[in-house]
Each structure stands twice: as structure tokens, then as C-alpha cells.
Amino acid sequence: NAGVTQTPKFQVLKTGQSMTLQCAQDMNHEYMSWYRQDPGMGLRLIHYSVGAGITDQGEVPNGYNVSRSTTEDFPLRLLSAAPSQTSVYFCATRGVLEQYFGPGTRLTVT
Amino acid sequence: GEDVEQSLFLSVREGDSSVINCTYTDSSSTYLYWYKQEPGAGLQLLTYIFSNMDMKQDQRLTVLLNKKDKHLSLRIADTQTGDSAIYFCAEMGTGTASKLTFGTGTRLQVTL
């Protein structure tokens, strides 16, 4: 039982490049979400999903796309990376009350 | 919208008690959480409390909730160097699509 896994752990992109951050869970949770963590700002919600085929925007969705074709996977896409997207990204799932976080992806955009 | 505030830094001596404070604005908050983040790691759930409770104790951790003042605190008894981390307060309402709103985090430094 791996819980929530994220790949890659680290990534460096040039401005304008695209990439997908992967997130997978084996807890059969319907609710999944993506956060970014920046110094002094806590965690801010980017996108979330309440089940396969359903996604919605969080607090800071601009520049990011998501899809949820299966219960297990919730990838986050950066279509054209910008330096402002340099951050640590966390994927999370939620059971009834408890939210479980992945180990994070540290992204640097130069 | 919802807002959750914490002080940024707290320094305590090993063996003392630590008290980390949090205030929130959403009166419909139903669940309040404390998470711990060690360097380079994800967030680990420490404990949570329902809004109809005013205290919860779990080993060295005591959570106090003052719903009238929308104030939440986390007390760590006998603080150890392994408690050095960032502590996040978070709140959530009811409903399937309810979102977890985090505070900015309090960095706890434990000195010898």
C-alpha cells in the first residue's frame, strides 16, 4: 500500500516548456487535489477532483490543467511553464475526514 | 473567503512546552487540523478536532478550540528536537467538495 505517490521528485524546466506532474493513489479515495507551497504562503489549492471525470478550480488555477480519467490518477499539466510556477507541488487524497499528502515535486522554472 | 493565520516562527528550549496558535475566519468551519512538515517532506496529519469540541488530547499533543474567538492552538508537551518542523493549521467545512484551507505555517525551532 503505497498511499500517494508523485513523480518526478525534482524537475527543472525552461520558460515555455510543458510538462506533466504525475500523482497516483491506491487508497480508492474519490477526492484528490493539487497544492503548491511557496515560502510564507502556506499551501494553496490549484485544482481538485471529487471523482473520475469531475474536476474543478481551486484558489490558483491559472497556468495549470488537470484531468481525472481514473480514480487512481490525477495528473497536473503545465502547458507553458513560467518562473512564477517555481514551487513545491503536493498531490493529496482525502478519505472521510483525513487528507493524505504525497512527498512532493520540487519544480524550478528558469 | 476563508482565511487562516498563524505566526511564522516559534523557538522553545528542549523539554519546555510549545504552544502554536492559529486563527480562522470561516464560522462554518467544521473540522480543524494540525499538520507537521519536516524538511524536504510532505505534510503529516498530527490531529484534528471537530468544531463541537473544545479540547482534544493525544499523548504529548493537546488541541484547544475557542469557537467564539475562532482560535485554535496546539500544545506540545516536553518538546524534543525531533519536533522541529513547520506546523500548519487548516480548516474545512462540510460537504464532499469542501476544501481544506491552510495557514501560512509556523516554524518551530527547538534549542538545547
Coordinates of C-alpha atoms in Angstrom, one line a residue:
Chain A
N1 CA 0.0 0.0 0.0
A2 CA 2.0 3.0 -1.3
G3 CA -0.5 5.7 -0.4
V4 CA 0.0 8.8 -2.6
T5 CA 2.9 8.7 -5.0
Q6 CA 4.3 11.6 -7.0
T7 CA 6.8 11.7 -9.9
P8 CA 9.2 13.2 -10.5
K9 CA 10.7 14.3 -7.2
F10 CA 12.7 17.2 -8.8
Q11 CA 12.3 18.9 -12.2
V12 CA 14.0 21.9 -13.9
L13 CA 12.2 23.5 -16.8
K14 CA 12.9 26.3 -19.1
T15 CA 10.3 29.1 -19.6
G16 CA 7.8 28.0 -22.1
Q17 CA 8.3 24.2 -21.8
S18 CA 5.5 21.9 -20.9
M19 CA 5.4 19.0 -18.5
T20 CA 3.1 16.8 -16.5
L21 CA 3.4 16.1 -12.8
Q22 CA 2.1 12.6 -12.0
C23 CA 0.1 11.7 -9.0
A24 CA -1.3 8.2 -8.2
Q25 CA -3.1 6.8 -5.1
D26 CA -4.0 3.3 -4.1
M27 CA -6.5 4.2 -1.3
N28 CA -9.5 4.3 -3.5
H29 CA -10.3 7.8 -2.5
E30 CA -12.7 9.8 -4.6
Y31 CA -11.3 13.3 -3.7
M32 CA -7.9 14.3 -5.0
S33 CA -6.3 17.7 -5.1
W34 CA -3.1 19.6 -6.1
Y35 CA -1.5 22.3 -4.0
R36 CA 1.5 24.4 -4.4
Q37 CA 3.7 25.5 -1.5
D38 CA 5.6 28.7 -1.5
P39 CA 7.6 30.3 1.3
G40 CA 5.4 32.3 3.7
M41 CA 2.2 31.4 1.9
G42 CA 1.3 28.0 3.2
L43 CA -0.4 25.6 0.7
R44 CA -2.7 27.0 -2.0
L45 CA -5.2 24.8 -3.8
I46 CA -4.7 24.6 -7.6
H47 CA -7.3 22.1 -8.8
Y48 CA -9.3 19.4 -7.2
S49 CA -11.5 16.5 -8.2
V50 CA -14.4 14.8 -6.4
G51 CA -14.3 11.7 -8.6
A52 CA -13.4 10.4 -12.0
G53 CA -14.5 12.7 -14.8
I54 CA -15.0 15.7 -12.4
T55 CA -12.5 18.5 -11.8
D56 CA -12.8 22.0 -10.5
Q57 CA -10.6 25.0 -10.0
G58 CA -9.1 25.9 -6.7
E59 CA -7.5 29.2 -5.5
V60 CA -4.7 29.5 -8.0
P61 CA -5.6 27.5 -11.2
N62 CA -4.1 29.8 -13.9
G63 CA -1.4 28.1 -15.9
Y64 CA -2.4 24.6 -14.9
N65 CA -4.7 21.9 -16.3
V66 CA -5.9 18.7 -14.8
S67 CA -7.9 15.6 -15.8
R68 CA -9.3 12.7 -13.9
S69 CA -9.9 9.7 -16.1
T70 CA -9.5 7.1 -13.4
T71 CA -9.9 7.1 -9.6
E72 CA -6.2 6.4 -9.1
D73 CA -4.6 9.1 -11.2
F74 CA -4.7 12.8 -11.2
P75 CA -2.0 14.4 -13.3
L76 CA -1.2 18.1 -13.3
R77 CA -0.2 19.7 -16.6
L78 CA 1.8 22.9 -17.0
L79 CA 1.2 24.0 -20.6
S80 CA 3.8 26.8 -20.8
A81 CA 6.0 27.0 -17.7
A82 CA 6.7 30.4 -16.2
P83 CA 9.3 31.3 -13.5
S84 CA 6.3 32.2 -11.2
Q85 CA 5.5 28.5 -11.2
T86 CA 8.7 27.6 -9.4
S87 CA 7.4 25.9 -6.3
V88 CA 6.9 22.6 -4.5
Y89 CA 3.8 20.8 -5.6
F90 CA 1.8 18.4 -3.5
C91 CA -0.8 16.0 -4.5
A92 CA -3.3 14.8 -1.9
T93 CA -6.2 12.5 -1.5
R94 CA -9.0 12.6 1.1
G95 CA -11.0 9.9 2.8
V96 CA -13.9 10.8 5.1
L97 CA -12.0 13.3 7.1
E98 CA -8.3 12.8 6.7
Q99 CA -6.2 14.2 3.9
Y100 CA -3.1 12.3 2.8
F101 CA -0.2 14.1 1.0
G102 CA 2.3 12.8 -1.4
P103 CA 6.0 13.5 -0.9
G104 CA 6.0 16.5 -3.3
T105 CA 7.6 17.6 -6.6
R106 CA 10.1 20.4 -6.4
L107 CA 9.9 22.4 -9.7
T108 CA 12.2 25.1 -10.8
V109 CA 11.5 27.2 -13.9
T110 CA 14.4 29.2 -15.3
Chain B
G1 CA -13.4 33.9 1.7
E2 CA -11.7 31.7 4.3
D3 CA -8.6 33.0 5.9
V4 CA -6.3 31.1 8.3
E5 CA -3.5 32.9 10.1
Q6 CA -0.5 31.7 12.1
S7 CA 2.6 33.4 13.4
L8 CA 5.7 32.5 11.3
F9 CA 8.2 31.4 13.9
L10 CA 8.5 29.9 17.4
S11 CA 11.6 29.0 19.4
V12 CA 11.5 26.9 22.5
R13 CA 14.0 25.0 24.6
E14 CA 14.1 21.2 24.7
G15 CA 11.8 19.9 27.5
D16 CA 9.6 23.0 27.6
S17 CA 6.1 23.1 26.2
S18 CA 5.4 24.7 22.8
V19 CA 2.1 26.4 22.0
I20 CA 1.4 27.2 18.4
N21 CA -1.6 29.4 17.7
C22 CA -4.0 29.8 14.8
T23 CA -7.0 32.0 14.0
Y24 CA -9.5 31.4 11.3
T25 CA -12.4 33.5 9.9
D26 CA -14.9 31.0 8.5
S27 CA -17.6 30.4 11.0
S28 CA -18.8 27.4 9.1
S29 CA -15.6 25.5 9.6
T30 CA -16.5 22.1 10.9
Y31 CA -13.1 20.4 11.1
L32 CA -9.8 21.9 12.2
Y33 CA -6.5 20.2 11.6
W34 CA -2.9 20.3 12.6
Y35 CA -0.2 19.1 10.1
K36 CA 3.5 18.7 10.6
Q37 CA 6.1 19.1 7.8
E38 CA 9.6 18.1 8.3
P39 CA 12.3 19.5 5.9
G40 CA 12.0 18.1 2.4
A41 CA 9.0 16.0 3.2
G42 CA 5.2 16.1 2.7
L43 CA 2.6 17.0 5.3
Q44 CA 1.8 14.6 8.0
L45 CA -1.5 14.8 9.8
L46 CA -1.0 15.2 13.5
T47 CA -4.5 15.6 14.8
Y48 CA -7.9 17.1 14.1
I49 CA -10.8 18.4 16.1
F50 CA -14.5 18.8 15.4
S51 CA -15.9 22.3 15.8
N52 CA -18.3 21.0 18.5
M53 CA -15.4 20.1 20.7
D54 CA -13.2 22.4 22.8
M55 CA -10.3 20.2 23.6
K56 CA -8.6 17.0 22.3
Q57 CA -5.6 15.3 23.8
D58 CA -3.4 12.8 22.1
Q59 CA -0.2 11.8 24.0
R60 CA 2.0 14.9 24.1
L61 CA -0.4 16.9 21.9
T62 CA -3.3 19.0 23.2
V63 CA -5.6 20.9 20.9
L64 CA -7.7 23.7 22.3
L65 CA -10.5 25.3 20.3
N66 CA -12.2 28.5 21.2
K67 CA -15.0 28.6 18.6
K68 CA -16.3 32.0 19.8
D69 CA -13.0 33.7 19.1
K70 CA -12.2 31.3 16.1
H71 CA -8.9 30.5 17.8
L72 CA -7.1 27.1 17.7
S73 CA -3.9 26.1 19.5
L74 CA -1.6 23.1 19.5
R75 CA 0.4 22.5 22.7
I76 CA 3.3 20.1 22.5
A77 CA 4.4 18.9 25.9
D78 CA 8.1 18.1 26.7
T79 CA 9.2 19.4 23.3
Q80 CA 12.0 17.4 21.7
T81 CA 14.5 18.3 18.9
G82 CA 12.5 15.9 16.7
D83 CA 9.6 18.2 17.0
S84 CA 11.4 20.9 15.0
A85 CA 9.3 21.3 11.8
I86 CA 6.7 23.6 10.2
Y87 CA 3.3 23.2 11.7
F88 CA 0.2 24.0 9.6
C89 CA -3.2 24.8 10.9
A90 CA -6.1 24.0 8.4
E91 CA -9.8 24.3 8.4
M92 CA -12.6 22.6 6.3
G93 CA -16.3 22.8 6.1
T94 CA -18.8 20.0 5.5
G95 CA -19.7 18.6 2.1
T96 CA -17.9 16.4 -0.4
A97 CA -16.3 19.3 -2.3
S98 CA -15.3 21.2 0.8
K99 CA -11.7 22.5 0.5
L100 CA -9.0 22.4 3.1
T101 CA -7.7 25.9 3.7
F102 CA -4.2 26.2 5.2
G103 CA -2.5 28.8 7.3
T104 CA 1.0 30.0 6.4
G105 CA 2.7 27.6 8.8
T106 CA 4.7 28.1 12.0
R107 CA 8.3 27.1 12.0
L108 CA 9.1 25.5 15.4
Q109 CA 12.8 25.6 16.4
V110 CA 13.8 23.5 19.4
T111 CA 17.0 24.5 21.0
L112 CA 19.2 22.6 23.5

